mmCIF file with all atom_site columns, C-alpha atoms in Angstrom:
data_model
loop_
_atom_site.group_PDB
_atom_site.id
_atom_site.type_symbol
_atom_site.label_atom_id
_atom_site.label_alt_id
_atom_site.label_comp_id
_atom_site.label_asym_id
_atom_site.label_entity_id
_atom_site.label_seq_id
_atom_site.pdbx_PDB_ins_code
_atom_site.Cartn_x
_atom_site.Cartn_y
_atom_site.Cartn_z
_atom_site.occupancy
_atom_site.B_iso_or_equiv
_atom_site.pdbx_formal_charge
_atom_site.auth_seq_id
_atom_site.auth_comp_id
_atom_site.auth_asym_id
_atom_site.auth_atom_id
_atom_site.pdbx_PDB_model_num
ATOM 1   C CA . UNK A 1 1   ? 0.980   7.687   -60.606 1.00 66.00 ? 1   UNK A CA 1
ATOM 2   C CA . UNK A 1 2   ? 3.062   10.343  -58.957 1.00 83.00 ? 2   UNK A CA 1
ATOM 3   C CA . UNK A 1 3   ? 5.260   9.901   -55.842 1.00 83.00 ? 3   UNK A CA 1
ATOM 4   C CA . UNK A 1 4   ? 3.067   12.308  -53.885 1.00 84.00 ? 4   UNK A CA 1
ATOM 5   C CA . UNK A 1 5   ? -0.017  10.237  -54.582 1.00 86.00 ? 5   UNK A CA 1
ATOM 6   C CA . UNK A 1 6   ? 1.761   7.204   -53.323 1.00 86.00 ? 6   UNK A CA 1
ATOM 7   C CA . UNK A 1 7   ? 2.829   9.036   -50.138 1.00 87.00 ? 7   UNK A CA 1
ATOM 8   C CA . UNK A 1 8   ? -0.713  10.251  -49.494 1.00 88.00 ? 8   UNK A CA 1
ATOM 9   C CA . UNK A 1 9   ? -1.978  6.663   -49.696 1.00 89.00 ? 9   UNK A CA 1
ATOM 10  C CA . UNK A 1 10  ? 0.993   4.959   -47.918 1.00 90.00 ? 10  UNK A CA 1
ATOM 11  C CA . UNK A 1 11  ? 1.309   7.338   -44.870 1.00 92.00 ? 11  UNK A CA 1
ATOM 12  C CA . UNK A 1 12  ? -2.073  6.495   -43.371 1.00 92.00 ? 12  UNK A CA 1
ATOM 13  C CA . UNK A 1 13  ? -1.606  2.717   -44.008 1.00 92.00 ? 13  UNK A CA 1
ATOM 14  C CA . UNK A 1 14  ? 1.796   2.853   -42.237 1.00 94.00 ? 14  UNK A CA 1
ATOM 15  C CA . UNK A 1 15  ? 0.270   4.721   -39.315 1.00 94.00 ? 15  UNK A CA 1
ATOM 16  C CA . UNK A 1 16  ? -2.537  2.168   -38.980 1.00 94.00 ? 16  UNK A CA 1
ATOM 17  C CA . UNK A 1 17  ? -0.006  -0.704  -38.969 1.00 94.00 ? 17  UNK A CA 1
ATOM 18  C CA . UNK A 1 18  ? 1.932   0.975   -36.140 1.00 94.00 ? 18  UNK A CA 1
ATOM 19  C CA . UNK A 1 19  ? -1.335  1.588   -34.199 1.00 94.00 ? 19  UNK A CA 1
ATOM 20  C CA . UNK A 1 20  ? -2.393  -2.012  -34.468 1.00 94.00 ? 20  UNK A CA 1
ATOM 21  C CA . UNK A 1 21  ? 1.105   -3.310  -33.445 1.00 95.00 ? 21  UNK A CA 1
ATOM 22  C CA . UNK A 1 22  ? 1.238   -1.175  -30.394 1.00 94.00 ? 22  UNK A CA 1
ATOM 23  C CA . UNK A 1 23  ? -2.297  -2.293  -29.320 1.00 94.00 ? 23  UNK A CA 1
ATOM 24  C CA . UNK A 1 24  ? -1.308  -5.972  -29.770 1.00 95.00 ? 24  UNK A CA 1
ATOM 25  C CA . UNK A 1 25  ? 1.830   -5.423  -27.704 1.00 94.00 ? 25  UNK A CA 1
ATOM 26  C CA . UNK A 1 26  ? -0.225  -3.909  -24.871 1.00 91.00 ? 26  UNK A CA 1
ATOM 27  C CA . UNK A 1 27  ? -2.727  -6.789  -25.029 1.00 92.00 ? 27  UNK A CA 1
ATOM 28  C CA . UNK A 1 28  ? 0.069   -9.295  -24.914 1.00 93.00 ? 28  UNK A CA 1
ATOM 29  C CA . UNK A 1 29  ? 1.721   -7.595  -21.976 1.00 92.00 ? 29  UNK A CA 1
ATOM 30  C CA . UNK A 1 30  ? -1.686  -7.600  -20.126 1.00 91.00 ? 30  UNK A CA 1
ATOM 31  C CA . UNK A 1 31  ? -2.268  -11.303 -20.911 1.00 91.00 ? 31  UNK A CA 1
ATOM 32  C CA . UNK A 1 32  ? 1.192   -12.173 -19.627 1.00 91.00 ? 32  UNK A CA 1
ATOM 33  C CA . UNK A 1 33  ? 0.499   -10.258 -16.335 1.00 91.00 ? 33  UNK A CA 1
ATOM 34  C CA . UNK A 1 34  ? -2.844  -12.080 -15.839 1.00 91.00 ? 34  UNK A CA 1
ATOM 35  C CA . UNK A 1 35  ? -1.187  -15.479 -16.494 1.00 91.00 ? 35  UNK A CA 1
ATOM 36  C CA . UNK A 1 36  ? 1.589   -14.849 -14.019 1.00 91.00 ? 36  UNK A CA 1
ATOM 37  C CA . UNK A 1 37  ? -0.666  -13.846 -11.078 1.00 93.00 ? 37  UNK A CA 1
ATOM 38  C CA . UNK A 1 38  ? -0.296  -16.149 -8.066  1.00 93.00 ? 38  UNK A CA 1
ATOM 39  C CA . UNK A 1 39  ? -1.507  -16.353 -4.499  1.00 94.00 ? 39  UNK A CA 1
ATOM 40  C CA . UNK A 1 40  ? 0.806   -14.451 -2.105  1.00 92.00 ? 40  UNK A CA 1
ATOM 41  C CA . UNK A 1 41  ? 1.870   -11.763 -4.611  1.00 93.00 ? 41  UNK A CA 1
ATOM 42  C CA . UNK A 1 42  ? 1.616   -8.112  -3.724  1.00 94.00 ? 42  UNK A CA 1
ATOM 43  C CA . UNK A 1 43  ? -0.144  -6.280  -6.486  1.00 94.00 ? 43  UNK A CA 1
ATOM 44  C CA . UNK A 1 44  ? -1.378  -2.749  -7.367  1.00 94.00 ? 44  UNK A CA 1
ATOM 45  C CA . UNK A 1 45  ? -4.917  -2.193  -8.791  1.00 94.00 ? 45  UNK A CA 1
ATOM 46  C CA . UNK A 1 46  ? -5.830  0.274   -11.426 1.00 92.00 ? 46  UNK A CA 1
ATOM 47  C CA . UNK A 1 47  ? -7.435  2.422   -8.643  1.00 94.00 ? 47  UNK A CA 1
ATOM 48  C CA . UNK A 1 48  ? -4.115  2.568   -6.684  1.00 93.00 ? 48  UNK A CA 1
ATOM 49  C CA . UNK A 1 49  ? -4.887  0.041   -3.952  1.00 94.00 ? 49  UNK A CA 1
ATOM 50  C CA . UNK A 1 50  ? -2.051  -2.173  -2.811  1.00 95.00 ? 50  UNK A CA 1
ATOM 51  C CA . UNK A 1 51  ? -2.919  -5.663  -1.563  1.00 95.00 ? 51  UNK A CA 1
ATOM 52  C CA . UNK A 1 52  ? -1.769  -9.227  -1.325  1.00 95.00 ? 52  UNK A CA 1
ATOM 53  C CA . UNK A 1 53  ? -3.546  -11.938 -3.354  1.00 95.00 ? 53  UNK A CA 1
ATOM 54  C CA . UNK A 1 54  ? -5.417  -14.340 -1.088  1.00 96.00 ? 54  UNK A CA 1
ATOM 55  C CA . UNK A 1 55  ? -7.513  -16.243 -3.589  1.00 95.00 ? 55  UNK A CA 1
ATOM 56  C CA . UNK A 1 56  ? -7.662  -16.232 -7.363  1.00 94.00 ? 56  UNK A CA 1
ATOM 57  C CA . UNK A 1 57  ? -9.981  -17.582 -9.956  1.00 92.00 ? 57  UNK A CA 1
ATOM 58  C CA . UNK A 1 58  ? -10.609 -16.804 -13.653 1.00 91.00 ? 58  UNK A CA 1
ATOM 59  C CA . UNK A 1 59  ? -12.756 -13.678 -12.938 1.00 94.00 ? 59  UNK A CA 1
ATOM 60  C CA . UNK A 1 60  ? -12.338 -12.517 -9.284  1.00 95.00 ? 60  UNK A CA 1
ATOM 61  C CA . UNK A 1 61  ? -9.231  -11.942 -7.103  1.00 96.00 ? 61  UNK A CA 1
ATOM 62  C CA . UNK A 1 62  ? -9.499  -11.453 -3.312  1.00 96.00 ? 62  UNK A CA 1
ATOM 63  C CA . UNK A 1 63  ? -6.921  -9.074  -1.946  1.00 96.00 ? 63  UNK A CA 1
ATOM 64  C CA . UNK A 1 64  ? -5.783  -8.688  1.672   1.00 95.00 ? 64  UNK A CA 1
ATOM 65  C CA . UNK A 1 65  ? -5.384  -4.956  2.301   1.00 93.00 ? 65  UNK A CA 1
ATOM 66  C CA . UNK A 1 66  ? -4.587  -5.241  5.983   1.00 92.00 ? 66  UNK A CA 1
ATOM 67  C CA . UNK A 1 67  ? -4.464  -7.930  8.625   1.00 92.00 ? 67  UNK A CA 1
ATOM 68  C CA . UNK A 1 68  ? -7.756  -9.666  8.353   1.00 91.00 ? 68  UNK A CA 1
ATOM 69  C CA . UNK A 1 69  ? -9.291  -7.272  5.773   1.00 95.00 ? 69  UNK A CA 1
ATOM 70  C CA . UNK A 1 70  ? -10.098 -8.674  2.379   1.00 95.00 ? 70  UNK A CA 1
ATOM 71  C CA . UNK A 1 71  ? -11.641 -7.054  -0.710  1.00 96.00 ? 71  UNK A CA 1
ATOM 72  C CA . UNK A 1 72  ? -12.892 -8.692  -3.956  1.00 96.00 ? 72  UNK A CA 1
ATOM 73  C CA . UNK A 1 73  ? -11.720 -7.198  -7.227  1.00 95.00 ? 73  UNK A CA 1
ATOM 74  C CA . UNK A 1 74  ? -12.287 -8.020  -10.836 1.00 95.00 ? 74  UNK A CA 1
ATOM 75  C CA . UNK A 1 75  ? -9.156  -9.750  -12.018 1.00 94.00 ? 75  UNK A CA 1
ATOM 76  C CA . UNK A 1 76  ? -8.813  -7.279  -14.905 1.00 93.00 ? 76  UNK A CA 1
ATOM 77  C CA . UNK A 1 77  ? -8.316  -4.425  -12.353 1.00 94.00 ? 77  UNK A CA 1
ATOM 78  C CA . UNK A 1 78  ? -4.832  -5.699  -11.426 1.00 94.00 ? 78  UNK A CA 1
ATOM 79  C CA . UNK A 1 79  ? -2.468  -3.191  -12.935 1.00 92.00 ? 79  UNK A CA 1
ATOM 80  C CA . UNK A 1 80  ? 0.899   -4.533  -11.876 1.00 92.00 ? 80  UNK A CA 1
ATOM 81  C CA . UNK A 1 81  ? 2.769   -6.802  -9.508  1.00 93.00 ? 81  UNK A CA 1
ATOM 82  C CA . UNK A 1 82  ? 4.828   -4.996  -6.892  1.00 91.00 ? 82  UNK A CA 1
ATOM 83  C CA . UNK A 1 83  ? 8.387   -6.212  -6.719  1.00 87.00 ? 83  UNK A CA 1
ATOM 84  C CA . UNK A 1 84  ? 9.347   -8.073  -3.577  1.00 77.00 ? 84  UNK A CA 1
ATOM 85  C CA . UNK A 1 85  ? 12.242  -5.747  -2.678  1.00 65.00 ? 85  UNK A CA 1
ATOM 86  C CA . UNK A 1 86  ? 9.943   -2.700  -2.150  1.00 52.00 ? 86  UNK A CA 1
ATOM 87  C CA . UNK A 1 87  ? 7.178   -4.753  -0.514  1.00 46.00 ? 87  UNK A CA 1
ATOM 88  C CA . UNK A 1 88  ? 9.036   -5.237  2.754   1.00 54.00 ? 88  UNK A CA 1
ATOM 89  C CA . UNK A 1 89  ? 10.341  -1.754  3.336   1.00 51.00 ? 89  UNK A CA 1
ATOM 90  C CA . UNK A 1 90  ? 9.962   -0.334  6.816   1.00 50.00 ? 90  UNK A CA 1
ATOM 91  C CA . UNK A 1 91  ? 10.876  2.983   8.308   1.00 43.00 ? 91  UNK A CA 1
ATOM 92  C CA . UNK A 1 92  ? 13.657  2.579   10.993  1.00 48.00 ? 92  UNK A CA 1
ATOM 93  C CA . UNK A 1 93  ? 14.130  5.585   13.246  1.00 46.00 ? 93  UNK A CA 1
ATOM 94  C CA . UNK A 1 94  ? 17.546  5.516   15.064  1.00 51.00 ? 94  UNK A CA 1
ATOM 95  C CA . UNK A 1 95  ? 17.251  5.810   18.886  1.00 53.00 ? 95  UNK A CA 1
ATOM 96  C CA . UNK A 1 96  ? 19.195  9.157   18.858  1.00 50.00 ? 96  UNK A CA 1
ATOM 97  C CA . UNK A 1 97  ? 16.407  10.706  16.685  1.00 48.00 ? 97  UNK A CA 1
ATOM 98  C CA . UNK A 1 98  ? 13.538  9.161   18.664  1.00 51.00 ? 98  UNK A CA 1
ATOM 99  C CA . UNK A 1 99  ? 14.700  11.074  21.836  1.00 54.00 ? 99  UNK A CA 1
ATOM 100 C CA . UNK A 1 100 ? 14.531  14.434  19.909  1.00 53.00 ? 100 UNK A CA 1
ATOM 101 C CA . UNK A 1 101 ? 10.792  14.104  19.252  1.00 51.00 ? 101 UNK A CA 1
ATOM 102 C CA . UNK A 1 102 ? 8.872   16.579  21.399  1.00 55.00 ? 102 UNK A CA 1
ATOM 103 C CA . UNK A 1 103 ? 5.950   15.149  23.335  1.00 59.00 ? 103 UNK A CA 1
ATOM 104 C CA . UNK A 1 104 ? 2.455   15.763  21.957  1.00 57.00 ? 104 UNK A CA 1
ATOM 105 C CA . UNK A 1 105 ? 0.602   18.723  23.629  1.00 61.00 ? 105 UNK A CA 1
ATOM 106 C CA . UNK A 1 106 ? -1.991  17.746  26.241  1.00 63.00 ? 106 UNK A CA 1
ATOM 107 C CA . UNK A 1 107 ? -5.612  18.578  25.562  1.00 61.00 ? 107 UNK A CA 1
ATOM 108 C CA . UNK A 1 108 ? -7.342  20.873  28.070  1.00 60.00 ? 108 UNK A CA 1
ATOM 109 C CA . UNK A 1 109 ? -9.110  19.066  30.930  1.00 64.00 ? 109 UNK A CA 1
ATOM 110 C CA . UNK A 1 110 ? -12.272 21.070  30.788  1.00 62.00 ? 110 UNK A CA 1
ATOM 111 C CA . UNK A 1 111 ? -13.573 22.803  27.565  1.00 59.00 ? 111 UNK A CA 1
ATOM 112 C CA . UNK A 1 112 ? -15.691 25.268  29.721  1.00 60.00 ? 112 UNK A CA 1
ATOM 113 C CA . UNK A 1 113 ? -12.539 26.528  31.401  1.00 57.00 ? 113 UNK A CA 1
ATOM 114 C CA . UNK A 1 114 ? -10.958 27.305  28.047  1.00 55.00 ? 114 UNK A CA 1
ATOM 115 C CA . UNK A 1 115 ? -14.045 29.437  27.142  1.00 55.00 ? 115 UNK A CA 1
ATOM 116 C CA . UNK A 1 116 ? -13.687 31.388  30.386  1.00 58.00 ? 116 UNK A CA 1
ATOM 117 C CA . UNK A 1 117 ? -9.936  31.971  29.660  1.00 57.00 ? 117 UNK A CA 1
ATOM 118 C CA . UNK A 1 118 ? -10.761 33.178  26.150  1.00 59.00 ? 118 UNK A CA 1
ATOM 119 C CA . UNK A 1 119 ? -13.170 35.742  27.487  1.00 57.00 ? 119 UNK A CA 1
ATOM 120 C CA . UNK A 1 120 ? -10.505 37.372  29.705  1.00 54.00 ? 120 UNK A CA 1
#
């Protein structure tokens, strides 16, 4: 048997071994994430929805997306847990910048008067 024949046989086998190992690693990571889910955590779903876990069982998770708004999701749809440090970020505008914001334009009082002004 030549070395080239051995390479032709060994290369696909090595690629399959790497493929199976990476799949097992992904599955292990997913299982660890599912095992560590707890009520009160902020999570991100596979669809991109952020929410806080309200209730949790082996198949369904109920997420609170806003005050008093809950949604049911399949537990497998949880993609990741949001770190606590970024969960409580708020935008703070200094008072000096808040004074520089121009007021919103006022809507016209009567739409009919606008139509007459447009005709002139």
